[in-house]
Amino acid sequence: MTIDRQVLSTNNSLKLDPRSDLIAAASQFYKQGWMVGTAGNLSARLPDGSFWITASGKSKGELQISDFIRVGNDGMILERSHSDLKPSAETEIHQVIYQLFPEAQACYHVHSIEANLVSRFVEGDNLPLPPLEMLKGLGIKAENPSCFMPIFANHLDVGKIAAEIFDRFRIHPPQIPALLLKDHGVTVWANSPETARNYIEVIEYIFRYMVVACQVNIQY
Amino acid sequence: MTIDRQVLSTNNSLKLDPRSDLIAAASQFYKQGWMVGTAGNLSARLPDGSFWITASGKSKGELQISDFIRVGNDGMILERSHSDLKPSAETEIHQVIYQLFPEAQACYHVHSIEANLVSRFVEGDNLPLPPLEMLKGLGIKAENPSCFMPIFANHLDVGKIAAEIFDRFRIHPPQIPALLLKDHGVTVWANSPETARNYIEVIEYIFRYMVVACQVNIQY
Amino acid sequence: MTIDRQVLSTNNSLKLDPRSDLIAAASQFYKQGWMVGTAGNLSARLPDGSFWITASGKSKGELQISDFIRVGNDGMILERSHSDLKPSAETEIHQVIYQLFPEAQACYHVHSIEANLVSRFVEGDNLPLPPLEMLKGLGIKAENPSCFMPIFANHLDVGKIAAEIFDRFRIHPPQIPALLLKDHGVTVWANSPETARNYIEVIEYIFRYMVVACQVNIQY
Amino acid sequence: MTIDRQVLSTNNSLKLDPRSDLIAAASQFYKQGWMVGTAGNLSARLPDGSFWITASGKSKGELQISDFIRVGNDGMILERSHSDLKPSAETEIHQVIYQLFPEAQACYHVHSIEANLVSRFVEGDNLPLPPLEMLKGLGIKAENPSCFMPIFANHLDVGKIAAEIFDRFRIHPPQIPALLLKDHGVTVWANSPETARNYIEVIEYIFRYMVVACQVNIQY
């Protein structure tokens, strides 16, 4: 079932291959300090429902086209450049996001310092966001918007995280296409890699605002 | 009245086209984190009174010459590369600035975290600035200068913001060529794109100073 | 015993020469502000047990292949491009790390502001680290991990620092491949230059988290 | 006496021309946010005692070889590319530094946010520095060094600043080759442009440490 050493599938031309978008986004996030060490994982969905996801253990500042694994919507490995490559340990989270949100074509997970800190700003499982104009970048158009980001517990067992996301979002879909793992980082999804990158930028901006607002005693 | 798909007007040679200045400034501001997502808008005025302004929804780190719309001083769209392009949602603010200040040839609006925070440092509609040497970069030459930046409320209706700017500045022009929207960001204007970029740099420096001064209990 | 002016030893082909990895890491750390002035030192071990280490007094943003000295495991200078070059003043610390940890192939020492600050967060000689997912990047796999980084006093006499490291680690090896010098910076070691760079990134991330967590009163 | 439009003097070959060092340093400091707008000024001395200094009003991120003015040790303009160019408003400070310190070959003045803040950390005219290992980069070699940086008042009249520097340093030379102007920024001097750049890096590192130490209540 696994087709190793076949970097490019014959069905997807290079032009449609989203891996170059993932490489560019990873390099940009790495420079921002949101994917240090080998942290974080990015994926993009193909028309057949499978998705390319970053392999485990690679530095995100220097990804190659061969550092991705194509995974089916059932979690099976469909394609990789080398049989030693393992898909990201958090592949199940990407799977459950694509299952829940049919419009999602890209799913990005990064680990900023600020995301870790704001995940501890509240006891509960919903983080209130400040009413910034910048929320328009996440599709929130209102004067003084009231907006929350769902928080999930971080478990060593990624399958347990994925199950909790599925169970919660099936019943209560979030206001914005994003979720926060406690002490771990944010995950966003969007209808294109470009929009997923923009969402990450806007959310990390909001987190930085929240951290500095706390330092200068600004209430919102 | 709209001349679509005509990237360069025949009256303005490439040499005089200010869009390359706007692209360079946007790229620089984007790298600083002042134009994340697709936030912010930049414009430059032409000799005939019309101005090039960034189209809505474009990432500011990778603008193309075709990502601008030429707008008349009456707000009419005069030129764009594609009929789907919409001018920035905040075009009316640029219009009113050019109307109020005949010497203004460029108008830049960016969204820094610090601008959002300092817009909440006071209850009133005037933000006192610290007496830094750096104020010389905004034309303030005095020992221990006393300088204020006007603050405006942020409305979902941009026309309402523009009207409030017009009504206030017609009677009370500001000390420095800049205004701050609450929770939204700063707008500057200058007699050239280069000077507008310098003003943004100086003002964002002052905002960062104000935020950190607050963190370390420095009064000014 | 010293072979001056022989930049590349005939036994090590350029392909296996780790100095290009050290140059790239130094340039990256310099840009982050972790090797300002001429601070910090990086080394990588060769199959024969000797190691290349940065020469003293060189700006780390612009190292050349000739800015390294090859030192034997006994501390003798084996190779350098010019007889004026002196090995880093902290060469003895690298020596003792390679002696203690046979698997170590690279040893990196950098001076971040945050490392200096967190070295003063505790009175004792063990710094507790926050239970971040990011610790996985240092080999810690546990839910809510309890992890400590050893702290050593900074002495003008580097030999004294090296002796204290040797005496402590021979009996109590650390949980993670890193140590902190008070007011001075962090040292890591790893089985490759690439992994040493990743460790530095992860540890500096954790230090930044600790500093900002302190600013916003987050306990961990 | 003024030789306009003569970019390169015939006595100084391009190889010995220090302006390329000044351009590189300015570009680096600009990217760090220490020379925003058109702030700051850099100079380097020639064997005949004259010095090249940045012209007034130029953006420091994009200096050209023609953006410098050669000034004699008596303050006379000796050479410039265009008669409209004015030497930096703070040329008198460079003059007095070169007069006081015959070994000085370069003098750099930058405006960081942190320099402005720490200039207000004390009431008096001496700023105590923290006992960091990094002070070795300024020539201070001691365990737990006690080191001070002189502070001067900022006057609109630069000649008054220069006179106060001359009067104080003639009698009490500073421990380290640096001085701080209140609300204005730091000036360093060194025996080469490269060393002056390293000093700026080390001093700005120390200022950042001081600001963050204050935020997290670290005493030193």
PDB file of N, CA, C and O in Angstrom, chain D residues 3 7 30-31 34 39 42-43 45-46 48 60 69 96 116 131-132 141 147 149 154 160 165 172 187 193 199:
ATOM      1  N   ILE D   3      35.789  70.828  -1.086  1.00  0.00           N
ATOM      2  CA  ILE D   3      35.927  70.225  -2.410  1.00  0.00           C
ATOM      3  C   ILE D   3      34.691  69.376  -2.684  1.00  0.00           C
ATOM      4  O   ILE D   3      34.629  68.204  -2.336  1.00  0.00           O
ATOM      5  N   VAL D   7      34.014  62.421  -4.720  1.00  0.00           N
ATOM      6  CA  VAL D   7      33.590  61.373  -3.802  1.00  0.00           C
ATOM      7  C   VAL D   7      34.782  60.725  -3.107  1.00  0.00           C
ATOM      8  O   VAL D   7      34.803  60.536  -1.901  1.00  0.00           O
ATOM      9  N   TYR D  30      20.349  49.526  11.682  1.00  0.00           N
ATOM     10  CA  TYR D  30      18.998  49.875  11.228  1.00  0.00           C
ATOM     11  C   TYR D  30      18.073  48.673  11.357  1.00  0.00           C
ATOM     12  O   TYR D  30      16.941  48.793  11.848  1.00  0.00           O
ATOM     13  N   LYS D  31      18.555  47.505  10.923  1.00  0.00           N
ATOM     14  CA  LYS D  31      17.715  46.298  11.008  1.00  0.00           C
ATOM     15  C   LYS D  31      17.387  45.942  12.450  1.00  0.00           C
ATOM     16  O   LYS D  31      16.368  45.330  12.727  1.00  0.00           O
ATOM     17  N   TRP D  34      17.881  50.278  15.839  1.00  0.00           N
ATOM     18  CA  TRP D  34      18.671  51.247  16.614  1.00  0.00           C
ATOM     19  C   TRP D  34      18.936  52.526  15.823  1.00  0.00           C
ATOM     20  O   TRP D  34      19.572  53.455  16.336  1.00  0.00           O
ATOM     21  N   ALA D  39      17.663  58.410  12.312  1.00  0.00           N
ATOM     22  CA  ALA D  39      18.384  58.665  13.566  1.00  0.00           C
ATOM     23  C   ALA D  39      19.783  58.062  13.581  1.00  0.00           C
ATOM     24  O   ALA D  39      20.054  57.072  12.922  1.00  0.00           O
ATOM     25  N   LEU D  42      27.366  57.884  12.350  1.00  0.00           N
ATOM     26  CA  LEU D  42      28.556  57.050  12.449  1.00  0.00           C
ATOM     27  C   LEU D  42      29.708  57.796  11.791  1.00  0.00           C
ATOM     28  O   LEU D  42      29.526  58.450  10.764  1.00  0.00           O
ATOM     29  N   SER D  43      30.907  57.652  12.366  1.00  0.00           N
ATOM     30  CA  SER D  43      32.070  58.258  11.718  1.00  0.00           C
ATOM     31  C   SER D  43      33.290  57.353  11.857  1.00  0.00           C
ATOM     32  O   SER D  43      33.329  56.479  12.731  1.00  0.00           O
ATOM     33  N   ARG D  45      37.760  57.802  11.423  1.00  0.00           N
ATOM     34  CA  ARG D  45      38.852  58.758  11.254  1.00  0.00           C
ATOM     35  C   ARG D  45      39.858  58.248  10.218  1.00  0.00           C
ATOM     36  O   ARG D  45      40.111  57.052  10.112  1.00  0.00           O
ATOM     37  N   LEU D  46      40.456  59.195   9.500  1.00  0.00           N
ATOM     38  CA  LEU D  46      41.482  58.890   8.501  1.00  0.00           C
ATOM     39  C   LEU D  46      42.857  59.225   9.076  1.00  0.00           C
ATOM     40  O   LEU D  46      42.958  59.950  10.077  1.00  0.00           O
ATOM     41  N   ASP D  48      44.985  61.330   8.338  1.00  0.00           N
ATOM     42  CA  ASP D  48      45.323  62.764   8.447  1.00  0.00           C
ATOM     43  C   ASP D  48      44.547  63.471   9.556  1.00  0.00           C
ATOM     44  O   ASP D  48      44.635  64.692   9.693  1.00  0.00           O
ATOM     45  N   LYS D  60      19.333  55.253   7.426  1.00  0.00           N
ATOM     46  CA  LYS D  60      20.563  54.510   7.694  1.00  0.00           C
ATOM     47  C   LYS D  60      20.528  53.075   7.145  1.00  0.00           C
ATOM     48  O   LYS D  60      21.544  52.385   7.171  1.00  0.00           O
ATOM     49  N   ILE D  69      30.269  62.928   4.669  1.00  0.00           N
ATOM     50  CA  ILE D  69      30.984  64.202   4.546  1.00  0.00           C
ATOM     51  C   ILE D  69      32.296  64.056   5.302  1.00  0.00           C
ATOM     52  O   ILE D  69      32.326  63.480   6.393  1.00  0.00           O
ATOM     53  N   VAL D  96      34.833  65.985  19.500  1.00  0.00           N
ATOM     54  CA  VAL D  96      35.364  66.016  20.863  1.00  0.00           C
ATOM     55  C   VAL D  96      35.851  64.635  21.294  1.00  0.00           C
ATOM     56  O   VAL D  96      36.847  64.510  22.018  1.00  0.00           O
ATOM     57  N   ASN D 116      17.354  54.581  25.794  1.00  0.00           N
ATOM     58  CA  ASN D 116      16.538  55.672  26.320  1.00  0.00           C
ATOM     59  C   ASN D 116      15.980  55.336  27.698  1.00  0.00           C
ATOM     60  O   ASN D 116      15.967  56.185  28.601  1.00  0.00           O
ATOM     61  N   PRO D 131      26.863  42.761  36.458  1.00  0.00           N
ATOM     62  CA  PRO D 131      28.175  42.089  36.411  1.00  0.00           C
ATOM     63  C   PRO D 131      28.175  40.885  35.472  1.00  0.00           C
ATOM     64  O   PRO D 131      28.468  39.769  35.886  1.00  0.00           O
ATOM     65  N   LEU D 132      27.835  41.121  34.208  1.00  0.00           N
ATOM     66  CA  LEU D 132      27.729  40.006  33.250  1.00  0.00           C
ATOM     67  C   LEU D 132      29.095  39.645  32.665  1.00  0.00           C
ATOM     68  O   LEU D 132      29.947  40.509  32.468  1.00  0.00           O
ATOM     69  N   LYS D 141      37.828  42.746  32.669  1.00  0.00           N
ATOM     70  CA  LYS D 141      38.122  41.372  33.072  1.00  0.00           C
ATOM     71  C   LYS D 141      38.247  41.284  34.573  1.00  0.00           C
ATOM     72  O   LYS D 141      39.291  41.600  35.138  1.00  0.00           O
ATOM     73  N   CYS D 147      31.080  48.194  37.295  1.00  0.00           N
ATOM     74  CA  CYS D 147      31.343  49.047  36.128  1.00  0.00           C
ATOM     75  C   CYS D 147      30.227  50.076  35.953  1.00  0.00           C
ATOM     76  O   CYS D 147      29.050  49.769  36.146  1.00  0.00           O
ATOM     77  N   MET D 149      28.585  53.437  33.481  1.00  0.00           N
ATOM     78  CA  MET D 149      28.597  54.182  32.217  1.00  0.00           C
ATOM     79  C   MET D 149      28.190  55.627  32.505  1.00  0.00           C
ATOM     80  O   MET D 149      27.154  55.867  33.129  1.00  0.00           O
ATOM     81  N   ASN D 154      20.790  65.781  27.792  1.00  0.00           N
ATOM     82  CA  ASN D 154      20.556  66.062  26.376  1.00  0.00           C
ATOM     83  C   ASN D 154      20.170  67.532  26.222  1.00  0.00           C
ATOM     84  O   ASN D 154      19.245  67.995  26.876  1.00  0.00           O
ATOM     85  N   LYS D 160      26.783  72.403  23.454  1.00  0.00           N
ATOM     86  CA  LYS D 160      26.769  72.344  24.918  1.00  0.00           C
ATOM     87  C   LYS D 160      27.009  70.905  25.399  1.00  0.00           C
ATOM     88  O   LYS D 160      27.726  70.668  26.372  1.00  0.00           O
ATOM     89  N   ILE D 165      30.901  66.914  27.661  1.00  0.00           N
ATOM     90  CA  ILE D 165      31.675  65.673  27.516  1.00  0.00           C
ATOM     91  C   ILE D 165      33.161  65.973  27.669  1.00  0.00           C
ATOM     92  O   ILE D 165      33.882  65.297  28.404  1.00  0.00           O
ATOM     93  N   HIS D 172      38.000  63.089  34.218  1.00  0.00           N
ATOM     94  CA  HIS D 172      37.615  61.738  34.633  1.00  0.00           C
ATOM     95  C   HIS D 172      37.319  60.871  33.419  1.00  0.00           C
ATOM     96  O   HIS D 172      36.155  60.750  33.028  1.00  0.00           O
ATOM     97  N   THR D 187      26.804  56.541  22.661  1.00  0.00           N
ATOM     98  CA  THR D 187      27.926  56.802  21.757  1.00  0.00           C
ATOM     99  C   THR D 187      29.103  55.945  22.210  1.00  0.00           C
ATOM    100  O   THR D 187      29.419  55.924  23.401  1.00  0.00           O
ATOM    101  N   PRO D 193      36.558  50.435  13.057  1.00  0.00           N
ATOM    102  CA  PRO D 193      35.112  50.320  12.872  1.00  0.00           C
ATOM    103  C   PRO D 193      34.570  48.977  13.358  1.00  0.00           C
ATOM    104  O   PRO D 193      33.500  48.912  13.956  1.00  0.00           O
ATOM    105  N   TYR D 199      31.367  46.807  20.143  1.00  0.00           N
ATOM    106  CA  TYR D 199      31.021  47.513  21.388  1.00  0.00           C
ATOM    107  C   TYR D 199      29.528  47.869  21.417  1.00  0.00           C
ATOM    108  O   TYR D 199      28.871  47.734  22.447  1.00  0.00           O
TER     109      TYR D 199
END
